[in-house]
Structure formats: structure tokens, C-alpha cells
CSV table of C-alpha atoms in Angstrom, one decimal:
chain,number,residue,atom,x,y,z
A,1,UNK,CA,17.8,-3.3,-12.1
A,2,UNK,CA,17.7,-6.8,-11.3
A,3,UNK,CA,17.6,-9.1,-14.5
A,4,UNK,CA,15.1,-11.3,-13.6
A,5,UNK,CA,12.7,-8.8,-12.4
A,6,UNK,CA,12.9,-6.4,-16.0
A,7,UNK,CA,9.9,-8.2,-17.4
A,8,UNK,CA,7.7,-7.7,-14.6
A,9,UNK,CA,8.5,-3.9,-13.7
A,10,UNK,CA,7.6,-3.2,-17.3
A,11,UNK,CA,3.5,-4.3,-16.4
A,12,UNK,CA,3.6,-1.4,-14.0
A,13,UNK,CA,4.6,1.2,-16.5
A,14,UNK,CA,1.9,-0.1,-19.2
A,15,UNK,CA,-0.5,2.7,-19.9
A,16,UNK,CA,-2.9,0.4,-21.2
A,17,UNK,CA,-3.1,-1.4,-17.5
A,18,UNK,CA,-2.8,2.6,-16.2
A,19,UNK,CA,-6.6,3.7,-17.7
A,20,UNK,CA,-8.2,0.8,-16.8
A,21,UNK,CA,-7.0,1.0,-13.5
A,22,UNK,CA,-8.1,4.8,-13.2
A,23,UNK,CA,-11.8,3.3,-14.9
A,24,UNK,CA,-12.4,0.7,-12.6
A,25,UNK,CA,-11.1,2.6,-9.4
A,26,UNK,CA,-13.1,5.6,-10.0
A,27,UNK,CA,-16.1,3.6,-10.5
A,28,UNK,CA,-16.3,0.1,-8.7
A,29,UNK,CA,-13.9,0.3,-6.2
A,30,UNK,CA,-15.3,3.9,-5.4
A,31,UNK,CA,-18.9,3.2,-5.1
A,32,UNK,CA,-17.6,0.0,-3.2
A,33,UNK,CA,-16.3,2.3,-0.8
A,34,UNK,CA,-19.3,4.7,-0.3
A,35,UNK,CA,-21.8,2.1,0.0
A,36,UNK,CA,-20.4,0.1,2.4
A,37,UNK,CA,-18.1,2.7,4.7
A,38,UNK,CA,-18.7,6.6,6.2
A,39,UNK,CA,-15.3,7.7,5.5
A,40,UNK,CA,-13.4,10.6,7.4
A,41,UNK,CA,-10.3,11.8,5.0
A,42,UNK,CA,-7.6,14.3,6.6
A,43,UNK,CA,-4.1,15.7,5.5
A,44,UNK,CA,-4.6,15.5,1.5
A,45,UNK,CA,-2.9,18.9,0.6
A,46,UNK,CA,0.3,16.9,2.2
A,47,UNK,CA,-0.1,14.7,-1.1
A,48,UNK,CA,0.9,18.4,-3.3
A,49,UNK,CA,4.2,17.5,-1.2
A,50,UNK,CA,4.6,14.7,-3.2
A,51,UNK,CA,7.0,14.5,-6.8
A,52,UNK,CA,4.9,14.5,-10.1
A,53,UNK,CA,6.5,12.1,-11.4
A,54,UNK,CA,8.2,9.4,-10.2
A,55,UNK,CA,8.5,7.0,-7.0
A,56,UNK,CA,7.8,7.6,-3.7
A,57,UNK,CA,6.5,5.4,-0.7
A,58,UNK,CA,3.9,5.0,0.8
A,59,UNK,CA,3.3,3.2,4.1
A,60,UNK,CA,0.8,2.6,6.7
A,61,UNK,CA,-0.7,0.4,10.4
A,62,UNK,CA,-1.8,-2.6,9.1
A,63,UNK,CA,-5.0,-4.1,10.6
A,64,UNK,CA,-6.9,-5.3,7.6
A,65,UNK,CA,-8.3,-6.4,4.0
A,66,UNK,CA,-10.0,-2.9,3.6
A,67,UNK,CA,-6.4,-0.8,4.1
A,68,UNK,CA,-5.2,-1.1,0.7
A,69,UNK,CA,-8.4,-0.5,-1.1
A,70,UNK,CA,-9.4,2.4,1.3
A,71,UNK,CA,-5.9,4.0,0.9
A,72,UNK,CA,-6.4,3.0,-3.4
A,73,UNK,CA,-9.6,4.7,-2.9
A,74,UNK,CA,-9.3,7.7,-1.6
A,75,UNK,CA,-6.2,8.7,-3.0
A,76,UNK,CA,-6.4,11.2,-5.9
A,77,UNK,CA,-7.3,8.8,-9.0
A,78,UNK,CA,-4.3,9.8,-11.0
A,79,UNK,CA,-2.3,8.5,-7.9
A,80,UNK,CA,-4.6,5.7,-7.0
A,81,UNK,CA,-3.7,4.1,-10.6
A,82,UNK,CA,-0.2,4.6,-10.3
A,83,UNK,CA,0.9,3.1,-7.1
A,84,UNK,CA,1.8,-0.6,-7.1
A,85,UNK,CA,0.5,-2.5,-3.8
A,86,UNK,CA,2.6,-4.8,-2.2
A,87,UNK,CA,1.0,-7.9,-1.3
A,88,UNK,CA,1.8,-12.0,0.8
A,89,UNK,CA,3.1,-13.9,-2.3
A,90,UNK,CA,1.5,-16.8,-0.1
A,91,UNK,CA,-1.5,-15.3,0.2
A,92,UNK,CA,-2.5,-13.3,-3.0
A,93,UNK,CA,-0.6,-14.7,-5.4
A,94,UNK,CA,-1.4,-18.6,-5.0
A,95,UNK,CA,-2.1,-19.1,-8.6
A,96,UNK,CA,-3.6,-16.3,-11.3
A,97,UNK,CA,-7.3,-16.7,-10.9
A,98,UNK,CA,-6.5,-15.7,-7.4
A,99,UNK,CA,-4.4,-13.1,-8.1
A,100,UNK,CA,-6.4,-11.4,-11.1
A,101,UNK,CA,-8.7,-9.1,-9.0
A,102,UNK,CA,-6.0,-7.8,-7.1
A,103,UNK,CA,-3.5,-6.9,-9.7
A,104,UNK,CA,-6.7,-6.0,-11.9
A,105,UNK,CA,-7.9,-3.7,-9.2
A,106,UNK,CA,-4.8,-2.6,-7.0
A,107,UNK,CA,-1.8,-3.2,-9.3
A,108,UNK,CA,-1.0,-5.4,-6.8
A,109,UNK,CA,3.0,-7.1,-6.7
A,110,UNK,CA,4.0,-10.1,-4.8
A,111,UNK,CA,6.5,-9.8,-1.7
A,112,UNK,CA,7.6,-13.1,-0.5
A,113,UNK,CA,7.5,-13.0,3.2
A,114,UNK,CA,9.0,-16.6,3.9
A,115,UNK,CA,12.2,-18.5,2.5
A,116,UNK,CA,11.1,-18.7,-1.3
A,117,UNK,CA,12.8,-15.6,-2.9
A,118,UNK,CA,12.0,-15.6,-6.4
A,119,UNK,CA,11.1,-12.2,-6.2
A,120,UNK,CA,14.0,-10.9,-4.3
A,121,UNK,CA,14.4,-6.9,-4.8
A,122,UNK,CA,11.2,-6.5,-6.8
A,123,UNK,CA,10.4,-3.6,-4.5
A,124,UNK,CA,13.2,-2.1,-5.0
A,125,UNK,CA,13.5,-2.3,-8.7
A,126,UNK,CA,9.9,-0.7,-8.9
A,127,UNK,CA,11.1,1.9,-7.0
A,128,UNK,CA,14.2,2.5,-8.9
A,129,UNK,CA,12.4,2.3,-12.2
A,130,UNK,CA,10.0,5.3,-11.4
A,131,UNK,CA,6.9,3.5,-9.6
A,132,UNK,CA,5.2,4.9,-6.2
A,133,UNK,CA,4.3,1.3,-3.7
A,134,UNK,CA,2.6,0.9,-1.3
A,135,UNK,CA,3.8,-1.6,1.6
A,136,UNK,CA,2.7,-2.2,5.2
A,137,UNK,CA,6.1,-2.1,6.8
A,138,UNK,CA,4.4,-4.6,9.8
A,139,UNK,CA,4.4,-6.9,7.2
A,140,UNK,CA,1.1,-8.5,8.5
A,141,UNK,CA,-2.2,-7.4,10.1
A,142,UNK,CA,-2.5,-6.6,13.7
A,143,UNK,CA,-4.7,-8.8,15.6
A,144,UNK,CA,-4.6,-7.0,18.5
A,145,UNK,CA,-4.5,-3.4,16.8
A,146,UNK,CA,-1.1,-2.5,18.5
A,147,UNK,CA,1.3,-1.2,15.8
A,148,UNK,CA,4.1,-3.7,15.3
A,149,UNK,CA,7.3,-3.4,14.3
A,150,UNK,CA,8.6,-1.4,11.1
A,151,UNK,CA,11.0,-3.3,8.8
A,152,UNK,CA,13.5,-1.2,7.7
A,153,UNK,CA,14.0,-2.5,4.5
A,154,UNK,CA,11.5,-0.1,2.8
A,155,UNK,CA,13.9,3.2,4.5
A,156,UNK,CA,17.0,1.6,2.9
A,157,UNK,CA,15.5,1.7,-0.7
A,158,UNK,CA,14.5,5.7,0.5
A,159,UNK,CA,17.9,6.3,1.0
A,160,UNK,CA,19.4,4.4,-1.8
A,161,UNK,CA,16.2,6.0,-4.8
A,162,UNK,CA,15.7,9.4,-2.8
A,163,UNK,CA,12.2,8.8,-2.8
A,164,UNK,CA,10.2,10.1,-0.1
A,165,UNK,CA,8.1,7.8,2.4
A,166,UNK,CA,4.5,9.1,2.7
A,167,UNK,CA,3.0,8.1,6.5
A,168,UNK,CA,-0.5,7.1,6.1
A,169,UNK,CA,-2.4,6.6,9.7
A,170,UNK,CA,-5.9,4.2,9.3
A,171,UNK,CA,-8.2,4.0,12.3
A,172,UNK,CA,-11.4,1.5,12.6
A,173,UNK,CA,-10.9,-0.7,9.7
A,174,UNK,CA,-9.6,-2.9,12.3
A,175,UNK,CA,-13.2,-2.7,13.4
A,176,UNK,CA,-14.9,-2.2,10.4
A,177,UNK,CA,-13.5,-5.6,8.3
A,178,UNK,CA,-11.8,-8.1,11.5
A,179,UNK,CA,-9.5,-10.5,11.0
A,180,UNK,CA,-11.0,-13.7,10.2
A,181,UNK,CA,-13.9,-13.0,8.3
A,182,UNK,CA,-15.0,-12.9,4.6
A,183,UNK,CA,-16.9,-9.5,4.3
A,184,UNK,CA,-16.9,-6.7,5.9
A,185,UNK,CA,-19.1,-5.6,8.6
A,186,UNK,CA,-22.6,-4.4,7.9
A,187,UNK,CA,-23.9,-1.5,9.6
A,188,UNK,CA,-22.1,0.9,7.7
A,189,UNK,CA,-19.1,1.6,10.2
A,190,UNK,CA,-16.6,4.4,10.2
A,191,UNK,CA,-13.0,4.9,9.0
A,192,UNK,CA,-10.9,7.5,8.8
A,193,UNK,CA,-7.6,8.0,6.6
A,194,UNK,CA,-4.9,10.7,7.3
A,195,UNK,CA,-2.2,11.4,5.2
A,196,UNK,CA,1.1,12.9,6.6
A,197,UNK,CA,3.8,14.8,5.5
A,198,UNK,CA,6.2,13.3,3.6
A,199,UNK,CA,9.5,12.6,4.8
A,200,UNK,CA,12.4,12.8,2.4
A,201,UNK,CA,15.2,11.1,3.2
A,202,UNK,CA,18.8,12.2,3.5
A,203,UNK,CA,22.6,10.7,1.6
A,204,UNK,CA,23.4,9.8,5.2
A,205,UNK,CA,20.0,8.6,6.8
A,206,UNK,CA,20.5,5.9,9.1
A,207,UNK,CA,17.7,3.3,7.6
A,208,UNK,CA,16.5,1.9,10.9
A,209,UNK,CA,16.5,5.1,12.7
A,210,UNK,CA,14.5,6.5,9.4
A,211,UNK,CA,12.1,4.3,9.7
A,212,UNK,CA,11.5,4.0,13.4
A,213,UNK,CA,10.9,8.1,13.0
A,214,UNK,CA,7.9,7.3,10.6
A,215,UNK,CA,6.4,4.7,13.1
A,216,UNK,CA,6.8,6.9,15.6
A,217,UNK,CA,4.7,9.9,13.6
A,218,UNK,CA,1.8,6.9,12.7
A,219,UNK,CA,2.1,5.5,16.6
A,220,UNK,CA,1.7,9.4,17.8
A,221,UNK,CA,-1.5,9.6,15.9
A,222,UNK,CA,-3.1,6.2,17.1
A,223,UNK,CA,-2.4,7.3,20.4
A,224,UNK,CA,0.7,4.5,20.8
């Protein structure tokens, strides 16, 4: 594990930060979710495919705010509270106060996206350490709701860890909370969540091929 990340991949294994994760999830994020959404869920016996205990990966199409709270939230709550979100350093993690909900609520982590690298193989040392992410391998919302490019970074740390990559496909939230604006819509829209198998990766996987395999399966069910 890198040196300089030690101190902050012990916050994700903190059992204190754990149950009141699981608290607040199962109650305000939850009845967050109901109010405002009608929310179709398929594929969650493909989540029993998933280790107990330790990492795995989970990735997703990427078209807005409500992704990573809707996967958060409708993923069994002793999963929910475990995964560790990765989120724009530029955009999430500015300065604390504006970073607080998030990691309060989503155990969000920063991922720089431009040339500042301070956190440099964070990802990868959660993974390592025993901690299930969640990263949108687009790396940015779709504003057109075309799938984008997979980086391949996230099936190089499969191969290296072992840890599986779980393919979640999102439709409507696109719709549902646009680019652009501060809340999401009104009038009670629809989403729908599927989770797919999990693919476990083999000693020899080529990374890029890896990856494009699991776009491919999330592009199949978008109709890409």
C-alpha cells in the first residue's frame, strides 16, 4: 500500500463511520429515494455472486447526480455501507464543508481527474486493503446519454487484487435529475437499476480488453 494513502484507507475500515452509514442510508437516503423516484430494481440475486468479505468493483453509465445515491440505495444496506464512492476531487472535495455530506452519506473518496495527483493509487490501495468502490469508468456524466469510453484503469486493479467488477446498467436518471440543474425533477419520474453478473477476472486478463467486455454487457442493455 502506498505510504501516503495508509491514513486515509484506515477511515473506510472504521466501524464507527460503518453504522452510521448503514443508520443514515436506511433512513434518509432511503425515504429520499421513495419520495422523490418510482424505482424499477432487476438482477439482485447476481449480488449473492458477490465475495462476503472483501473488495470487489462496482461500475456503472454515468449520466447523473442521482447514480451514486440510487446505486447506494438500493443496494442491500450491509453493502450500501461498505462500498466507498469514487468522486471529482474538483468537484466534491473543494474544501470539507463541501465534502461532509458526501463522505457522511456515500463514503465518498476523491479521484483526481486532472494533473494534481495527490491522491495517486487511492483506488487501488482501497481495493487492495479489502474495500468494495464504486467508480464510473466514463469518468464524467453523459450529456448526450451515449455511453462513453471505459478507462481501463479500474480492470488493471481487477487483475492485479482479483476482485471482481460488478456491471450496474441505470436508465432515466439521465431524465429524471439533467445535467445542469440543482434538484431533481418533480413529477415523480422513473428509474430503473439492474445489476449484472459479476465478472471475475483472470492472472492473464488483458485490462483493456477486460474492460471493454463490461462496457460492452452495460452498452447491450441500453440498447448501444
Amino acid at each position: 500500500m502506498a505510504g501516503s494513502n495508509q491514513h486515509l484507507v484506515k477511515k473506510y475500515h472504521s466501524n464507527w463511520r460503518y453504522v452510521s452509514r448503514k443508520l443514515i442510508q436506511s433512513g434518509s437516503l432511503a425515504k429520499w429515494l421513495q419520495k422523490n423516484f418510482a424505482i424499477s430494481v432487476k438482477g439482485q440475486g447476481n449480488l449473492d455472486k458477490l465475495p462476503a468479505d472483501g473488495a470487489y468493483i462496482i461500475v456503472a453509465n454515468h449520466q447523473s447526480h442521482l447514480d451514486a445515491p440510487l446505486i447506494i440505495g438500493t443496494l442491500p444496506r450491509k453493502i450500501g455501507a461498505r462500498v466507498a464512492v469514487g468522486a471529482a476531487s474538483d468537484y466534491f472535495f473543494k474544501n470539507y464543508w463541501q465534502s461532509k455530506p458526501t463522505r457522511l452519506l456515500l463514503n465518498t473518496y476523491p479521484i483526481d481527474r486532472g494533473g494534481n495527483k495527490i491522491h495517486r493509487g487511492l483506488t487501488a490501495d482501497l481495493v487492495a486493503s479489502g474495500v468494495p468502490i464504486l467508480v464510473f469508468p466514463e469518468g464524467t456524466r453523459s450529456r448526450t446519454g451515449e455511453l462513453g469510453k471505459f478507462h481501463s484503469g479500474l480492470a488493471r486493479i481487477a487483475v492485479s487484487t482479483g476482485a471482481p467488477i460488478l456491471p450496474i446498467v441505470l436508465m432515466g436518471t439521465g431524465q429524471a435529475w439533467m445535467v445542469g440543474r440543482r434538484q431533481p425533477e418533480s413529477n415523480h419520474p422513473s428509474v430503473s437499476i439492474e445489476f449484472l453478473s459479476p465478472v471475475y477476472p483472470l492472472s492473464d486478463s488483458r485490462p483493456e480488453e477486460l474492460m471493454e467486455s463490461v462496457r460492452r454487457q452495460i452498452a447491450n442493455k441500453i440498447g448501444q
